[in-house]
Short mmCIF file of C-alpha atoms in Angstrom, two decimals:
data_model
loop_
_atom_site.label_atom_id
_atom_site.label_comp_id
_atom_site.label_asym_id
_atom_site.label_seq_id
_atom_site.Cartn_x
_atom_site.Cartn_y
_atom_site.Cartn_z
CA UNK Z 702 119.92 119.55 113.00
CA UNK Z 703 119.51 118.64 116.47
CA UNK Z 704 118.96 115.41 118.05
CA UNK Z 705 117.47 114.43 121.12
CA UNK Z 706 118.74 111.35 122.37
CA UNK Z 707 117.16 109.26 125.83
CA UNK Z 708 119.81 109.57 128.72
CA UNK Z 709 119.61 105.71 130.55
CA UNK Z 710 120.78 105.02 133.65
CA UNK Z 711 123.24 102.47 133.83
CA UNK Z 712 121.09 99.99 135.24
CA UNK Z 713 119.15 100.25 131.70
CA UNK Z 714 119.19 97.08 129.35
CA UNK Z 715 119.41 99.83 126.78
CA UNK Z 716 121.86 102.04 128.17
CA UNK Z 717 124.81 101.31 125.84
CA UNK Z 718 122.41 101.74 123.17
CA UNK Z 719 121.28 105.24 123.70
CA UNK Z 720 125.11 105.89 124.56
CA UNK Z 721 126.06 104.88 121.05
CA UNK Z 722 123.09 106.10 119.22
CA UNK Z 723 124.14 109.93 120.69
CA UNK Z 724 127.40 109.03 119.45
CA UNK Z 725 126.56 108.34 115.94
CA UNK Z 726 124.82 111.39 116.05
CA UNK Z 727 127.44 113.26 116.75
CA UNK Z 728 129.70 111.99 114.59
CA UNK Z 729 127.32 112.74 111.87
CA UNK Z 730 127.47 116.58 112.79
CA UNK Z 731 124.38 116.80 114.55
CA UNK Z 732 123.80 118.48 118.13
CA UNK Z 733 123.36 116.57 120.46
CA UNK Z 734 120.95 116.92 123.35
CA UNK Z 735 120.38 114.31 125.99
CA UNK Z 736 117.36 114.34 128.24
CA UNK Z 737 115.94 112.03 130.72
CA UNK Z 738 112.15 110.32 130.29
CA UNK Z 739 110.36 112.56 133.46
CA UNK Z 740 111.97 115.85 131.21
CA UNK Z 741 109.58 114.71 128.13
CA UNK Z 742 106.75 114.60 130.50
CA UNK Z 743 107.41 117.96 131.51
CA UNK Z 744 107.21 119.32 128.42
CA UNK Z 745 111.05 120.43 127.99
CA UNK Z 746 111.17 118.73 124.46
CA UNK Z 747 107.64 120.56 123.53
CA UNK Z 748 109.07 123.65 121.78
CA UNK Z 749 111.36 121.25 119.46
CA UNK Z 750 108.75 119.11 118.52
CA UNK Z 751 106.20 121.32 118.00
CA UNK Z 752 107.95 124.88 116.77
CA UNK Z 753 111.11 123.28 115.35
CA UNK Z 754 110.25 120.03 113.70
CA UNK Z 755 112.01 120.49 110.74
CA UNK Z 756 115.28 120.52 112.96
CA UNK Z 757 114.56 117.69 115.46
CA UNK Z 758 114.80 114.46 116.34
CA UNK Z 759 114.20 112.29 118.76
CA UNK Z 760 115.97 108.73 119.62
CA UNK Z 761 115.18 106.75 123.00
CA UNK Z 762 113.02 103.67 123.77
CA UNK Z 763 109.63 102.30 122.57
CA UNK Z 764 107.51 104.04 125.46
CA UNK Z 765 109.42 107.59 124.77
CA UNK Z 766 109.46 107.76 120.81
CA UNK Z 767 105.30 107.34 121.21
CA UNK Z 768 105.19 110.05 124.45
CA UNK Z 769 106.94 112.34 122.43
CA UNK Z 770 104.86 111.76 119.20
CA UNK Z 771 101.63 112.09 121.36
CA UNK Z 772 103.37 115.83 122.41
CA UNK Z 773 103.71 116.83 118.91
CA UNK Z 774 100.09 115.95 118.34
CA UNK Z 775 100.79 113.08 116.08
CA UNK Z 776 98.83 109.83 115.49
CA UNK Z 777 100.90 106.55 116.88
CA UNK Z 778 101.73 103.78 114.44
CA UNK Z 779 100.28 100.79 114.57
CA UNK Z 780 102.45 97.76 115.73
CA UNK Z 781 103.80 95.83 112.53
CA UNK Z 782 104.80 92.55 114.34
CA UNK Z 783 103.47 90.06 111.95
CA UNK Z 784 101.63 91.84 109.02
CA UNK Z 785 99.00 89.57 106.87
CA UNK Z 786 100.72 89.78 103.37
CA UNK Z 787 103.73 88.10 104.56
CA UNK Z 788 101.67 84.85 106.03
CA UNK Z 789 103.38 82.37 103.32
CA UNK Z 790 106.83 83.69 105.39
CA UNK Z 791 105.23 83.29 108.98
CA UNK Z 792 104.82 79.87 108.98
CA UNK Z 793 102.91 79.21 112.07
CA UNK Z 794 99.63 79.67 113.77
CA UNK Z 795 98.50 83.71 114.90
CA UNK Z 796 95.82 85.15 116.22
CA UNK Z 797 94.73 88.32 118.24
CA UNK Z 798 93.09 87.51 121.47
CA UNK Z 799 93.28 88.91 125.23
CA UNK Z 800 94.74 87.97 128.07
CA UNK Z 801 91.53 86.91 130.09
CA UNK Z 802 91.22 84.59 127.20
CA UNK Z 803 94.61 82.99 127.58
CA UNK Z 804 94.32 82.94 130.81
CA UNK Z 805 91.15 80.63 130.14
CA UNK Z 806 93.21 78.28 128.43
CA UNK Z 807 95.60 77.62 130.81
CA UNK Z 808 92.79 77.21 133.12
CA UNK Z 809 91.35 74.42 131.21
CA UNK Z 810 94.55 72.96 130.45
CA UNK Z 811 93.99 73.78 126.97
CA UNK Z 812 95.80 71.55 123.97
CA UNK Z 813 96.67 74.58 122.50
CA UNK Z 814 99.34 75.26 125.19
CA UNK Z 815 102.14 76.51 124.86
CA UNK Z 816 101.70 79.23 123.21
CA UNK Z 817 103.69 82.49 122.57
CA UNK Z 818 101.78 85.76 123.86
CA UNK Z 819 102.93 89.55 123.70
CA UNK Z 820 100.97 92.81 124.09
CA UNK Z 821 99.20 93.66 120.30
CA UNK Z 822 99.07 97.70 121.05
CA UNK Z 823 101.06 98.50 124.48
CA UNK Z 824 104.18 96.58 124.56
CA UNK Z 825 105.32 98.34 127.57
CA UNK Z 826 102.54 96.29 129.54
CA UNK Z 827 105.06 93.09 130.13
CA UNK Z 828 107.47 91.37 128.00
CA UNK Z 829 106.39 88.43 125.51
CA UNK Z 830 106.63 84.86 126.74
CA UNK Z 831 105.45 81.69 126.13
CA UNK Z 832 102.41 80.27 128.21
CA UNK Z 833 102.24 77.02 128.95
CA UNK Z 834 101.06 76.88 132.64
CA UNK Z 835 99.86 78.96 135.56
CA UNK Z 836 103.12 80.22 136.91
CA UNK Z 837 103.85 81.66 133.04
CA UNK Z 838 100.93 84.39 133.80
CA UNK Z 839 102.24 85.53 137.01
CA UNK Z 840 104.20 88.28 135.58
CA UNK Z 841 100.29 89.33 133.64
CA UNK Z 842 98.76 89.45 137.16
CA UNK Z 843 97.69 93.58 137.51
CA UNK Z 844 96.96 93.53 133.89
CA UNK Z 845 93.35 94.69 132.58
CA UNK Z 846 92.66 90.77 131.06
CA UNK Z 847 90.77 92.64 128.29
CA UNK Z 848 93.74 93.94 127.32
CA UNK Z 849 93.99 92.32 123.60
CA UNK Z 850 97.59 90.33 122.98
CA UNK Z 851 98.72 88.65 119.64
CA UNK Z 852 98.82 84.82 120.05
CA UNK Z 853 101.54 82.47 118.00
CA UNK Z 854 102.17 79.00 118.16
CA UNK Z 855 105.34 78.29 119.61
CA UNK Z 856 108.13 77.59 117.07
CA UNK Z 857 111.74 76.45 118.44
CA UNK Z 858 114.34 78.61 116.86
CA UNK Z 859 117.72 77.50 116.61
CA UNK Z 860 119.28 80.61 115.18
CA UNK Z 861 117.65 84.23 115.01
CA UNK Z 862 118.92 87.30 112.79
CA UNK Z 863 117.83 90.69 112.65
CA UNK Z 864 117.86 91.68 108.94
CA UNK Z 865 117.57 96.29 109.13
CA UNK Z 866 115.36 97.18 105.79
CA UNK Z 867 116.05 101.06 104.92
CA UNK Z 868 114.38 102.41 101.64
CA UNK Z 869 113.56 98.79 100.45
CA UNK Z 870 116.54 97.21 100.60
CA UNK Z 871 118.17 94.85 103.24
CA UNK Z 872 121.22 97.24 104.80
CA UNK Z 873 122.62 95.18 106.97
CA UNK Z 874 121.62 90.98 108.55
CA UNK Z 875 123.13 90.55 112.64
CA UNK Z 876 122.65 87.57 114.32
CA UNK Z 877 121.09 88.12 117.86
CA UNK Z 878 120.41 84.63 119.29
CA UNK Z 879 121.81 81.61 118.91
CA UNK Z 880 124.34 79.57 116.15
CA UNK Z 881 125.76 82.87 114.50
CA UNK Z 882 127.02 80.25 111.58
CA UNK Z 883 123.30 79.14 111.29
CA UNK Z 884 122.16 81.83 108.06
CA UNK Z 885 118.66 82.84 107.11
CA UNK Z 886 117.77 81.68 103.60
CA UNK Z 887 118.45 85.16 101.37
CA UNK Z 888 115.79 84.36 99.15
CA UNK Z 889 113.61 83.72 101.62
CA UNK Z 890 114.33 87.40 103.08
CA UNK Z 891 114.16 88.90 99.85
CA UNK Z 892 111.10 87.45 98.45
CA UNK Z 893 109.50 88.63 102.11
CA UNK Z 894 110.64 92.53 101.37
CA UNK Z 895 108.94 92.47 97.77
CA UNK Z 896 105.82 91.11 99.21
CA UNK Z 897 105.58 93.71 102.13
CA UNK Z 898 102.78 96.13 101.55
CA UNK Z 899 103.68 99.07 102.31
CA UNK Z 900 106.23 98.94 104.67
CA UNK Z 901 107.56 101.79 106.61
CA UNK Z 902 110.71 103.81 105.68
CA UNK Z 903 112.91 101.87 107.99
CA UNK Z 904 112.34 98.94 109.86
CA UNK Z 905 113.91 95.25 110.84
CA UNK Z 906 112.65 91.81 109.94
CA UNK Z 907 113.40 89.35 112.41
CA UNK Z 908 113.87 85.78 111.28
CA UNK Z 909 114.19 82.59 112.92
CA UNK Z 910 116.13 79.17 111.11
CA UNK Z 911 114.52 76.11 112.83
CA UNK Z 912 116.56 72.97 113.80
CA UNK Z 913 115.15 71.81 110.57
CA UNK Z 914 117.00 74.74 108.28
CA UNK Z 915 113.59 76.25 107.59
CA UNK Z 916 113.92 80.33 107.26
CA UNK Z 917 110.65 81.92 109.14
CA UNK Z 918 109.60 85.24 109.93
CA UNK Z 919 110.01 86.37 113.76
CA UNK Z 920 108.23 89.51 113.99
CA UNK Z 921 108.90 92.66 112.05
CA UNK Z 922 110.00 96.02 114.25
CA UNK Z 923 109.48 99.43 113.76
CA UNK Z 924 112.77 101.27 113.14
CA UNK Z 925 111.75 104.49 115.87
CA UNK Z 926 113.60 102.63 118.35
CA UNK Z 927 115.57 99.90 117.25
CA UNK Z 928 118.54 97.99 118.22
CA UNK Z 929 121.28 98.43 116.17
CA UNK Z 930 122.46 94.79 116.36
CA UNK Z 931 126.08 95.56 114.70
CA UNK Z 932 124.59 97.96 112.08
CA UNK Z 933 127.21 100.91 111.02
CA UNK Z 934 126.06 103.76 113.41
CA UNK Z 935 125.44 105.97 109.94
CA UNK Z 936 123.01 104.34 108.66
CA UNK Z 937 121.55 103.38 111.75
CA UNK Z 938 120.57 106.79 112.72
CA UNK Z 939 119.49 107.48 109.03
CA UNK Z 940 117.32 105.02 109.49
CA UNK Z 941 115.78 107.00 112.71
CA UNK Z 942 115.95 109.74 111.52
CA UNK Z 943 114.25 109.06 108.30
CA UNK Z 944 111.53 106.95 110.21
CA UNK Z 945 110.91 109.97 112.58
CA UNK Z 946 110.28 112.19 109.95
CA UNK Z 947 107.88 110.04 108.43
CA UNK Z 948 106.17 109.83 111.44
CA UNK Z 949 106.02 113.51 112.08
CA UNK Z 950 104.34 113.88 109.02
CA UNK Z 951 107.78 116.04 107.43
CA UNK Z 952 108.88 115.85 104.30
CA UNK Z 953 110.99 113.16 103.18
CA UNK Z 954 114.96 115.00 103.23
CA UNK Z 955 116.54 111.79 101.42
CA UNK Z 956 118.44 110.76 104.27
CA UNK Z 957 120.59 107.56 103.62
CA UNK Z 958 119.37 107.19 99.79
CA UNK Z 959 123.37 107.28 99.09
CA UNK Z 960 122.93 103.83 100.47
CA UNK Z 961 121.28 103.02 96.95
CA UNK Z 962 124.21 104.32 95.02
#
């Protein structure tokens, strides 16, 4: 198996990352290839993906896992962020809007301010933020303002935790901002997972614990590029690996269902 893992420069945010992920890779027996974002453009992954599927894999960022998906002619997934059948988990205001329309808002001074916008398709096109005056959109200025975003009332977290779901079970719960002795309710997390429809292989549910001890859901991530957050680098890259394959259409190969033993 070989496995083609994004080489960062070191001024990357996910540098050590993509370090470690080639790592775990290796340690697991696989080659190891590293290649640069341009060298995906040029087509120098294009025989792998599309000749030798079965035998690939591909780690890097959110912007290269979808290039190279486009270059093996496969369909993108949609963004899971906050999926309807886990509302009663949310526990805030969302909506899908565009940015021409938040920008509106903040024109008018809007009572809905603040307000917490990110990209709903390309999240490449800036980072999410909250909005709450003119100087917020600054950042939003070249952007297209029909580009649609996904809208959420702003909600003060006082502790966050990334909780890595692999073959429908919680594998592993990091804390990633703020009081690290501030828990998630389990019950809450585990009466989220049954109610998921249809969730993907892998992924990670983000959740928030307010100042008032109440467990909400974040966002949920896809797990084709994923921090690992403190996860064991094993079953991290299972849970690539198995989430690429799903993507690319292949056969499931049971990757990580030892996990359930």
């Amino acid at each position: 198996m070989r496995a083609y893992v994004q080489q960062g420069s070191q001024e990357d945010f996910n540098f050590l990352s993509l370090d470690q992920t080639a790592h775990w890779f290796w340690e697991r027996g696989y080659e190891v290839i590293r290649f640069d974002y341009p060298e995906l453009g040029a087509g120098v992954l294009d025989r792998g993906l599309r000749q030798f599927s079965e035998e690939t894999i591909v780690a890097g960022g959110v912007g290269t896992i979808r290039e190279a998906l486009q270059r093996a002619g496969r369909p993108l997934p949609e963004n899971l962020d906050l999926p309807q059948c886990l509302d009663n988990w949310i526990g805030r205001r969302f909506w899908t809007s565009t940015l021409d329309e938040i920008r509106s808002l903040v024109e008018a001074n809007a009572g809905l301010l603040p307000v917490h916008v990110k990209p709903l398709r390309h999240h490449k096109k800036f980072k999410g933020r909250v909005i709450a005056e003119f100087r917020d959109l600054i950042p939003t200025a070249d952007i297209d303002g029909e580009m649609p975003v996904l809208v959420q009332e702003v909600v003060r977290f006082a502790s966050e935790w990334r909780a890595s779901v692999f073959r429908g079970r919680i594998v592993h719960v990091g804390n990633y901002a703020g009081d690290p002795l501030l828990f998630p309710d389990a019950n809450r997390m585990q009466g989220a997972l049954k109610a998921f429809v249809s969730p993907p292989v892998a992924c990670a549910m983000d959740w928030g614990v307010t100042e008032a001890g109440e467990t909400l859901l974040v966002e949920v991530n896809d797990a084709f590029a994923l921090g690992a957050y403190g996860i064991r680098g094993s079953i991290y890259t299972a849970m690539i690996e198995a989430r690429w394959r799903q993507l690319m259409g292949l056969a499931d190969n049971g990757v990580g269902e030892w996990l359930s033993m």
